[in-house]
Tab-separated table of C-alpha atoms and ligand atoms in Angstrom:
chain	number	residue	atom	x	y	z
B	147	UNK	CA	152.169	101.056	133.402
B	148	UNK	CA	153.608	99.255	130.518
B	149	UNK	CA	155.468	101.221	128.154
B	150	UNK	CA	154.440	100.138	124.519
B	151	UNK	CA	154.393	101.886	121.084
B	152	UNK	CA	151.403	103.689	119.822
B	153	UNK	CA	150.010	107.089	118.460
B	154	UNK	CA	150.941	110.195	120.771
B	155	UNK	CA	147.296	110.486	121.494
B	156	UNK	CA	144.432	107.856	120.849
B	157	UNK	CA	141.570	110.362	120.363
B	158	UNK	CA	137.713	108.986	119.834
B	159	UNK	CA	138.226	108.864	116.500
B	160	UNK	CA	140.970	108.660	113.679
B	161	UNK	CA	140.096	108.779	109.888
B	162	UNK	CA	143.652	108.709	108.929
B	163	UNK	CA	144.881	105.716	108.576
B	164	UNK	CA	141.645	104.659	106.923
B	165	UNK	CA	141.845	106.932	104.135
B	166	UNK	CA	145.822	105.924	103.925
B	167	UNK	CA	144.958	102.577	103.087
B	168	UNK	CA	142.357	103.215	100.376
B	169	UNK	CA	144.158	106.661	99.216
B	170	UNK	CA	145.321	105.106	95.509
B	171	UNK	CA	142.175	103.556	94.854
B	172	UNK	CA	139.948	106.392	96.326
B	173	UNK	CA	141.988	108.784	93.782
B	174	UNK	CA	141.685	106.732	90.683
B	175	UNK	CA	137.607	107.134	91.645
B	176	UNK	CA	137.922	111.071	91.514
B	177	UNK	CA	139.887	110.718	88.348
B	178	UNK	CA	137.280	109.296	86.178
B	179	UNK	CA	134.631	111.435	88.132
B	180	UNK	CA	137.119	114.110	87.021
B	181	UNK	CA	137.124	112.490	83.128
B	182	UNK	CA	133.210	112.303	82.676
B	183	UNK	CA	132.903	116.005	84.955
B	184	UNK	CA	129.956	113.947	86.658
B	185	UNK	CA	130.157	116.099	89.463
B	186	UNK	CA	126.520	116.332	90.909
B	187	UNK	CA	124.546	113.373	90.409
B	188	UNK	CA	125.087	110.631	87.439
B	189	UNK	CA	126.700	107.491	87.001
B	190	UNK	CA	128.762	107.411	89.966
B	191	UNK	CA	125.656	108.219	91.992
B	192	UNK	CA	123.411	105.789	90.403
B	193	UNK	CA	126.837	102.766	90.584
B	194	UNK	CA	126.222	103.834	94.168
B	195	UNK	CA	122.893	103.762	94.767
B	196	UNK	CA	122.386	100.233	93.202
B	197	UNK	CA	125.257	99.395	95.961
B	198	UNK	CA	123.869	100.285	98.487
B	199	UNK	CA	120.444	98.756	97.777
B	200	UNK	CA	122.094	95.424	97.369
B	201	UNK	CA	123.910	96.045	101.044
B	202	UNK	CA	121.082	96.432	102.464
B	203	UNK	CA	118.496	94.010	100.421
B	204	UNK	CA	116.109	97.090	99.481
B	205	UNK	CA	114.499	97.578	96.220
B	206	UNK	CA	115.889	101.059	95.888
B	207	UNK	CA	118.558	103.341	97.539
B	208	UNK	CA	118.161	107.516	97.271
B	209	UNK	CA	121.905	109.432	97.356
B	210	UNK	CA	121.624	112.747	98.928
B	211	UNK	CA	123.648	115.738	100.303
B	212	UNK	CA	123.849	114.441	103.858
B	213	UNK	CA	122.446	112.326	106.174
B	214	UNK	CA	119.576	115.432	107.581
B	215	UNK	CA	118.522	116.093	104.104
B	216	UNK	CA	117.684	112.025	104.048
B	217	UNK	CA	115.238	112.497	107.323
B	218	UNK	CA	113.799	115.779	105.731
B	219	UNK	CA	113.077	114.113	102.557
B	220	UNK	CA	111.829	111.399	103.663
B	221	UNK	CA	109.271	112.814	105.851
B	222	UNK	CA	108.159	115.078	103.064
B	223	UNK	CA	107.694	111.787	100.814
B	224	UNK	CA	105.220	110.475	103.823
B	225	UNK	CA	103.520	113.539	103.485
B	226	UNK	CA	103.752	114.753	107.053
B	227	UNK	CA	104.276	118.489	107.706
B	228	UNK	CA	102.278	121.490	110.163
B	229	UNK	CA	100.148	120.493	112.404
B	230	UNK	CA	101.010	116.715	112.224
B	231	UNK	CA	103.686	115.377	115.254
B	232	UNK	CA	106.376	112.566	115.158
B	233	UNK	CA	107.835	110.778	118.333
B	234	UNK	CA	111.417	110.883	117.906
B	235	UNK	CA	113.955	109.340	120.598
B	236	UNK	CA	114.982	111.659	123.042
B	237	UNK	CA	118.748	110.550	123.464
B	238	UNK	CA	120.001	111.245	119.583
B	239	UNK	CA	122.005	113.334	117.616
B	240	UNK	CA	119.989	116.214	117.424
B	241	UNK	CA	119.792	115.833	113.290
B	242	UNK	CA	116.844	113.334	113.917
B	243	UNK	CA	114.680	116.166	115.378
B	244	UNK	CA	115.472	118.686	112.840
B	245	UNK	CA	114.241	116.330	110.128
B	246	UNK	CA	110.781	116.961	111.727
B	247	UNK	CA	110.777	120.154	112.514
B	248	UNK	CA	112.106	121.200	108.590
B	249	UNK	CA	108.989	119.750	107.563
B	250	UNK	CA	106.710	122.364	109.853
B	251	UNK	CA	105.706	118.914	112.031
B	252	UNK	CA	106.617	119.004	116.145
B	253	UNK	CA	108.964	115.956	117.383
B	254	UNK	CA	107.568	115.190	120.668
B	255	UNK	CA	110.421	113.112	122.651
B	256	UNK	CA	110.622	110.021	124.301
B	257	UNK	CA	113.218	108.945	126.708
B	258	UNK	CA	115.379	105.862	126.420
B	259	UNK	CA	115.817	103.218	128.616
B	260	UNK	CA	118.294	102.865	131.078
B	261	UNK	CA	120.032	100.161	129.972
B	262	UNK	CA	119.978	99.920	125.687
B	263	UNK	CA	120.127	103.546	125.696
B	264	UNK	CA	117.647	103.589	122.916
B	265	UNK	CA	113.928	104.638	122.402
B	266	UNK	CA	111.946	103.121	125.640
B	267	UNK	CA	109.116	101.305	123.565
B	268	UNK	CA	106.763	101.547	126.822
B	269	UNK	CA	106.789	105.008	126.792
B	270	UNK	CA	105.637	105.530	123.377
B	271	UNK	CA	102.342	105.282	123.944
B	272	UNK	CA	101.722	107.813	126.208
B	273	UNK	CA	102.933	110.305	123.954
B	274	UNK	CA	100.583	109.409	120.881
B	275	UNK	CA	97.437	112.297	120.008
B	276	UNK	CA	95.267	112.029	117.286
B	277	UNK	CA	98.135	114.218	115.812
B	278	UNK	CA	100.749	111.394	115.287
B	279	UNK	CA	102.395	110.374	112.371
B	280	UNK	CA	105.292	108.431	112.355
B	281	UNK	CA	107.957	107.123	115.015
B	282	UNK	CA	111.495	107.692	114.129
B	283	UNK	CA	113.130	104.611	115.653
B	284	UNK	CA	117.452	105.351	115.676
B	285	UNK	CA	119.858	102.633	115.403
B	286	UNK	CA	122.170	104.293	118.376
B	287	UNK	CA	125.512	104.085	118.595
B	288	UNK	CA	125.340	101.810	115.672
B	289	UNK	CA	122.952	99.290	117.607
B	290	UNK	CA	119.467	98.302	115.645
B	291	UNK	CA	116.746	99.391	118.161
B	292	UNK	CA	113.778	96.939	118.858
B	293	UNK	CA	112.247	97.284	115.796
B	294	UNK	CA	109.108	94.195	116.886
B	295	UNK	CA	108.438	96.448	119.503
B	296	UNK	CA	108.198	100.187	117.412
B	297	UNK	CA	106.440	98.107	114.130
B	298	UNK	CA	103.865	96.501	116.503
B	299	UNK	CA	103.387	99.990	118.054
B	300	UNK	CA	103.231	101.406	114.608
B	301	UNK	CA	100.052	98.538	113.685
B	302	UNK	CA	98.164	99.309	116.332
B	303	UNK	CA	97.887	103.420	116.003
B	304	UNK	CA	98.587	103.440	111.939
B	305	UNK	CA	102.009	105.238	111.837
B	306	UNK	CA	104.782	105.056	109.383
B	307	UNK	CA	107.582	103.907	110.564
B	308	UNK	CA	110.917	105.339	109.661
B	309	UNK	CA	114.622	104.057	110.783
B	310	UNK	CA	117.223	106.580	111.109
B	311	UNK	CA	119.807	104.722	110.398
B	312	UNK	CA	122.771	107.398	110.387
B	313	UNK	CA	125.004	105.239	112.546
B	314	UNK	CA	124.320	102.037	111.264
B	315	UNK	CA	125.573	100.932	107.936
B	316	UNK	CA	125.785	96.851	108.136
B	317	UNK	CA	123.987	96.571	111.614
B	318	UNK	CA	121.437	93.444	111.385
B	319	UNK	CA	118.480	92.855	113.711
B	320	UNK	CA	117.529	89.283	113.455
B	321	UNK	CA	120.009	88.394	110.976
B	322	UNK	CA	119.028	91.392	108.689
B	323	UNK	CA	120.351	94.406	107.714
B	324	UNK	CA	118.961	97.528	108.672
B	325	UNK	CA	117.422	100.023	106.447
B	326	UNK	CA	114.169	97.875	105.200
B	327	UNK	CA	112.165	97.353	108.489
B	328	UNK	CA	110.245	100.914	108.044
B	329	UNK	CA	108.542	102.862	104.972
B	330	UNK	CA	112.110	104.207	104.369
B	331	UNK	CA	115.870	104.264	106.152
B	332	UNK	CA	118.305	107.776	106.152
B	333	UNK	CA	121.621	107.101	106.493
B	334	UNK	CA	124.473	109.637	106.765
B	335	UNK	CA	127.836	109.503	104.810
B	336	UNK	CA	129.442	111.816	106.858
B	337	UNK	CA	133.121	111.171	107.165
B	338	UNK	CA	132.887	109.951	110.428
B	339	UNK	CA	130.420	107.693	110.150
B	340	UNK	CA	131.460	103.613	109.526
B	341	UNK	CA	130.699	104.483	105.754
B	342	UNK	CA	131.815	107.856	105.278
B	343	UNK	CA	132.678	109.513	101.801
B	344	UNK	CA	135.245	112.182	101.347
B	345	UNK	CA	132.862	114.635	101.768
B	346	UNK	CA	129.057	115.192	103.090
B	347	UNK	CA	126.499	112.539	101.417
B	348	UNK	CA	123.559	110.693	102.667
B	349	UNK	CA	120.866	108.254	101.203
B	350	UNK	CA	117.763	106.997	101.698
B	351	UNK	CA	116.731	103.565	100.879
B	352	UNK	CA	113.093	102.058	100.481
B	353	UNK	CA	111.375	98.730	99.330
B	354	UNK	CA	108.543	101.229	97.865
B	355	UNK	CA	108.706	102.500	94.235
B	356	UNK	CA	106.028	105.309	94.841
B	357	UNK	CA	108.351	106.974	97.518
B	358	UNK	CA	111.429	105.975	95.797
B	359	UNK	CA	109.718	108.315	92.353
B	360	UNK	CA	109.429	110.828	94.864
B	361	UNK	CA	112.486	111.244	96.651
B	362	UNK	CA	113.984	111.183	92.670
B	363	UNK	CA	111.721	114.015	92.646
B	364	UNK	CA	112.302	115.463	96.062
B	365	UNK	CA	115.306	115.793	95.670
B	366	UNK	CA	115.995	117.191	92.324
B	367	UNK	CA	113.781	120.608	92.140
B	368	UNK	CA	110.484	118.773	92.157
B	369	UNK	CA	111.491	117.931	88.698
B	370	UNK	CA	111.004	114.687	86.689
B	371	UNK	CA	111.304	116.616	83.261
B	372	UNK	CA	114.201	118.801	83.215
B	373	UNK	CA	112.889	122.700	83.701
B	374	UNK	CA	109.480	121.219	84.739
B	375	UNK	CA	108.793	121.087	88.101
B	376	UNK	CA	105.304	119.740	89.522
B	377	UNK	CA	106.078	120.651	93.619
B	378	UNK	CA	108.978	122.857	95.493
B	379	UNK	CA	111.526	120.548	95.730
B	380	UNK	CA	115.161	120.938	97.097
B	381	UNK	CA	118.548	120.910	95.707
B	382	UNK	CA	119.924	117.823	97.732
B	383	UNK	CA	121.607	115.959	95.002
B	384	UNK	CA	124.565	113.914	96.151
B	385	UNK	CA	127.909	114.594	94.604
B	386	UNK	CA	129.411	112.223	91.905
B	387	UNK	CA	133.135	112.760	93.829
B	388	UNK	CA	131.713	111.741	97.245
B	389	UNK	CA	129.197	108.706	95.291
B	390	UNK	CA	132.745	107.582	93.725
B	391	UNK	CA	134.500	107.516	97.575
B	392	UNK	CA	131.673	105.356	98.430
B	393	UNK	CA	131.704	102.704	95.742
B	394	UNK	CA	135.396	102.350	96.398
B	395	UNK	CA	134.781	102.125	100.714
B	396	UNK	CA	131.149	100.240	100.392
B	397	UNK	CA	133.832	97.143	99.690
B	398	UNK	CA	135.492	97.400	102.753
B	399	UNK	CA	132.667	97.948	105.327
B	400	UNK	CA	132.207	94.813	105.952
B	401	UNK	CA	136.331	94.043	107.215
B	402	UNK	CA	136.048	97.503	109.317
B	403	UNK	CA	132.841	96.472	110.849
B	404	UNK	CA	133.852	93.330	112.161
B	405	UNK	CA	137.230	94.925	113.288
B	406	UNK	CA	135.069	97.388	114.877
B	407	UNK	CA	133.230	94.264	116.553
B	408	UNK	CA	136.628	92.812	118.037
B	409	UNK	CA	136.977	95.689	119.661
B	410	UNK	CA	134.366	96.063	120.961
B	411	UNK	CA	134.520	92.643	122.384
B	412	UNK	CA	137.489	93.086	123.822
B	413	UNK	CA	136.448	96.023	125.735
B	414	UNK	CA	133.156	94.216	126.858
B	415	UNK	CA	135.287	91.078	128.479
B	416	UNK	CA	138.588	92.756	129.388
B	417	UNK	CA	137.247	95.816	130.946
B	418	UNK	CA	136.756	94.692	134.587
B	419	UNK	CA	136.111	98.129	136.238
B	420	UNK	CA	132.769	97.862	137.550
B	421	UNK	CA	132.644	101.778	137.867
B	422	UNK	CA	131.525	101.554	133.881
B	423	UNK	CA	128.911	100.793	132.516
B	424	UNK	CA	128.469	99.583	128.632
B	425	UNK	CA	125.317	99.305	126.798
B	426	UNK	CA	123.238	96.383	127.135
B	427	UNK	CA	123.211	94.549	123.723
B	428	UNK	CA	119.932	92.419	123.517
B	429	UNK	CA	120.929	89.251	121.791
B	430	UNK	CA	119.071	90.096	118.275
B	431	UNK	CA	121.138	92.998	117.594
B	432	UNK	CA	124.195	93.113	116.005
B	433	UNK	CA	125.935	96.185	116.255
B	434	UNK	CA	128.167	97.363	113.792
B	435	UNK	CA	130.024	99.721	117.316
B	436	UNK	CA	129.663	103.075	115.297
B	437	UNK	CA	130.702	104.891	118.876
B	438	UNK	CA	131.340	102.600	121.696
B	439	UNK	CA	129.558	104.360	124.363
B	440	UNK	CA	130.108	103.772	128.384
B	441	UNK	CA	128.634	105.665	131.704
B	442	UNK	CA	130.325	106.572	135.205
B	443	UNK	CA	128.907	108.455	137.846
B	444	UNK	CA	132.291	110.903	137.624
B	445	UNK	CA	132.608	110.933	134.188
B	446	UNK	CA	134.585	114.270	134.319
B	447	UNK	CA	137.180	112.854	136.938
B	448	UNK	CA	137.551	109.865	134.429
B	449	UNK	CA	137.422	111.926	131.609
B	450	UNK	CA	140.069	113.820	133.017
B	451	UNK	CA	142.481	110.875	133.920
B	452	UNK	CA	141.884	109.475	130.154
B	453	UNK	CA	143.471	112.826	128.968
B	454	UNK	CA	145.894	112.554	131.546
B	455	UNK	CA	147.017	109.215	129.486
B	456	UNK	CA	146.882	110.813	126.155
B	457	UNK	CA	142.957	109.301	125.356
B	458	UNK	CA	140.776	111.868	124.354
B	459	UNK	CA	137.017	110.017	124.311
B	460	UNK	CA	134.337	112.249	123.064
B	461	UNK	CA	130.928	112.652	124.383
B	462	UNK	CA	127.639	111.220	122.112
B	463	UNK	CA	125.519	113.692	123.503
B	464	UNK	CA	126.137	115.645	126.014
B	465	UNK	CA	122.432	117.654	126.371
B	466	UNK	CA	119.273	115.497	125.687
B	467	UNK	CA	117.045	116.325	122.762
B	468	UNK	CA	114.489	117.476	124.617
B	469	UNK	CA	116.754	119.909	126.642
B	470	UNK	CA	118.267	121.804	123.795
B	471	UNK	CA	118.205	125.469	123.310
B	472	UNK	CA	117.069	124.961	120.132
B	473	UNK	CA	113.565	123.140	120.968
B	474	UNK	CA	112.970	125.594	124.376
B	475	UNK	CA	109.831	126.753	122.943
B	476	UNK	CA	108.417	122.921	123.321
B	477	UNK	CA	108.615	123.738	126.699
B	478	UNK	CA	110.101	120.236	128.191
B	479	UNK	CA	111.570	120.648	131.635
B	480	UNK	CA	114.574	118.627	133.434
B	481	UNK	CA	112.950	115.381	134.309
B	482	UNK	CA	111.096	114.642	131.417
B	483	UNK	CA	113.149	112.178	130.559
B	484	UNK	CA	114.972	110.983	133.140
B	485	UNK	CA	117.307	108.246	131.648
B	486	UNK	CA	118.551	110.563	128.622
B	487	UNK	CA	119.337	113.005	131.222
B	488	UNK	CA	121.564	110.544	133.201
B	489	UNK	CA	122.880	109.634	129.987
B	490	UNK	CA	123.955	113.167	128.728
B	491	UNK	CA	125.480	113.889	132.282
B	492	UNK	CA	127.219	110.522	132.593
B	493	UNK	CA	128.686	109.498	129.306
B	494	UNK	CA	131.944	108.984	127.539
B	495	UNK	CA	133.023	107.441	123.822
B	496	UNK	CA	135.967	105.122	123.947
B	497	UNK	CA	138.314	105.673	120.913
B	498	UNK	CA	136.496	102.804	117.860
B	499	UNK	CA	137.714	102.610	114.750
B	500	UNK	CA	138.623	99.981	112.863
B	501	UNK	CA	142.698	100.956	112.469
B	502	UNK	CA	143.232	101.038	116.260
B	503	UNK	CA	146.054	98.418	116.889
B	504	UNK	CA	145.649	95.405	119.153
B	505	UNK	CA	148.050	97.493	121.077
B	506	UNK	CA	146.334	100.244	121.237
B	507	UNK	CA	143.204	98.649	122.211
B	508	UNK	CA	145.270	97.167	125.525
B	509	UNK	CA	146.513	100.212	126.477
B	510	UNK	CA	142.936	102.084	126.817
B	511	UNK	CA	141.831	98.506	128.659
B	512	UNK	CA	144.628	98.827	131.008
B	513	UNK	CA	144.056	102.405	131.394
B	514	UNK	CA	140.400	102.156	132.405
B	515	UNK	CA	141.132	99.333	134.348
B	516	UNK	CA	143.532	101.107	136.772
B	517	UNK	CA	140.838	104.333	137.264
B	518	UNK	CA	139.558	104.027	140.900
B	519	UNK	CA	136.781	106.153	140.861
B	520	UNK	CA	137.085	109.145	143.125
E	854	PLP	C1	121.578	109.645	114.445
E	854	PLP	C2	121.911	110.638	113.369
E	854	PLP	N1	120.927	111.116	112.587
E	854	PLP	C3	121.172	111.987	111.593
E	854	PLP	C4	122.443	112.435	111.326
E	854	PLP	C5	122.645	113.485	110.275
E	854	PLP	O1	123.544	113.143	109.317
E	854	PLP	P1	124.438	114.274	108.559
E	854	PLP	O2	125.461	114.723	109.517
E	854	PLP	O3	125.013	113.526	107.408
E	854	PLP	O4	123.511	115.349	108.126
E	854	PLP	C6	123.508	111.937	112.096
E	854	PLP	C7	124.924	112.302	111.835
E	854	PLP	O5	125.469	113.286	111.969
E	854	PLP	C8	123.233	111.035	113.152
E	854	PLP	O6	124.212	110.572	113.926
């Protein structure tokens, strides 16, 4: 094989040479944080949230502590909690489950479909009881799922529909961005994600001013009127040094997304293996490639000759939802959903990030090109 320069290893992901780039700028943020001691909350906050609403054409944006505190929130703004049930995909990160079950509600799990990966709108039905409340619809892998299909779904059996879209900052369906198709959108700041602060943060955004009030609220002790507080609340506040990381990053999501998309281009045409397997990308999403996400049937023997070439993919996830230790008193059994199962067993991340040099980017294609599957 060729002999070219690059990083000793290419792992799955790399935030380094991101937060290089922006390091001057990102530090100037902090210092006037630092100035005004706006440390939980406040102007940076509020700069961001009126960012982020404009990103993604809502009325109003929400800044929290991280991206599971959005999905507990927002539930608890559409009122749902014991006794009532929410269908949830069954091939996420497992935060989309926990949103549910924070609130006292059950997620009952649907599995995907074998080719998008996401939420298998057919299935849905099947799963609804007079119990149902809302679908959480996720926007995998950074991909928008079919949101005609979950809002039509949603019409028929009155349920709120909420997007969880963690993964997805900048992803359009139809043209538009994510994060105003249901009653609200979570999204996570974690570092990793495509926007990540320097630090944990999430938000929630909304075109509705009742839920917006709330999640003010919700957020903040219950509390409207300082030391007045008219329900339990929560102290999920987002930070003012992790708000300030954002405003400065928010500019450049757009030029990382669409280096993200060149990748992930290249790997879709120059990746001739046809032991792989890439997600099918129906033609009105755009994907902004949060994790670029492929199946083998031996995905530890290719696994294992990635590492052997100094790439170290990860694995997005590698037990189902509905399989988790965590959720064994829901009592779903191997088989339940099939497709998530395959997926979980069968997976593998390819490094994606936006500072991975054309060279790089060969080298992994080359690599995967020359596996013969064993
Ligand atoms: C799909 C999904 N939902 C929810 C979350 C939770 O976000 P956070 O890690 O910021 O709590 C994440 C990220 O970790 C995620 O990937």
């Amino acid at each position: 094989m060729e002999v070219i320069a690059l990083r000793e290893k290419i792992p799955c992901l790399d935030l380094k040479g991101q937060h290089q780039q922006i390091k001057k700028e990102v530090f100037e943020a902090f210092e006037r944080v630092y100035e005004e001691t706006a440390f939980s909350g406040g102007p940076f906050v509020e700069e961001f949230e009126r960012n982020f609403s404009s990103f993604c054409g809502t009325g109003y944006a929400v800044g929290v502590n991280n991206g599971t505190s959005a999905l507990h929130l927002a539930l608890l703004a559409l009122g749902i909690g014991t006794g009532d049930e929410v269908i949830v995909p069954a091939n996420t990160f497992i935060a989309t489950a926990w949103g549910v079950t924070y609130t006292g509600a059950i997620p009952v799990f649907v599995d995907c479909t074998p080719d998008t990966w996401q939420i298998d709108a057919a299935k849905i039905e099947e799963k609804i009881t007079s119990r149902t409340k809302a679908i959480i619809g996720v926007h995998l892998y950074g991909q928008p799922f079919d949101v005609v299909a979950l809002k039509s779904i949603c019409r028929k059996f009155n349920l709120y529909l909420l997007e969880d879209a963690a993964q997805a900052q900048g992803a359009k369906f139809k043209e538009t961005p994510v994060g105003g198709f249901g009653e609200m959108a979570c999204f996570s700041f974690y570092p990793g994600k495509n926007l990540g602060a320097c630090g944990e943060a999430g938000g929630i955004t909304t075109g509705n001013e009742a839920y917006y009030k709330h999640l003010l609220s919700l957020r903040n002790h219950g509390s409207r009127v300082r030391y007045y507080h008219d329900e339990v609340g929560y102290n999920m506040r987002m930070g003012g040094l992790e708000a300030a990381s954002l405003n400065v990053k928010l500019k450049y999501l757009p030029g990382w997304n669409s280096r993200r998309r060149e990748i992930a281009e290249r790997y879709q045409s120059e990746v001739k293996n046809k032991h792989l397997q890439m997600q099918h990308q129906p033609e009105w999403a755009e994907s902004v490639y949060h994790l670029f996400v492929v199946t083998t049937e031996d995905r530890d023997g290719l696994l294992k000759y990635l590492n052997h070439n100094n790439i170290y993919p990860g694995l997005h996830y590698p037990v189902p939802c509905h399989l988790q230790r965590a959720y064994a008193h829901l009592q779903y059994r191997e088989g339940d959903c099939p497709n998530a199962e395959y997926l979980a067993s069968h997976c593998l991340s390819l490094p994606m990030y936006a500072e991975l040099s054309d060279e790089e980017v060969s080298y992994v294609i080359s690599v995967l090109n020359s596996y013969e599957h064993g």
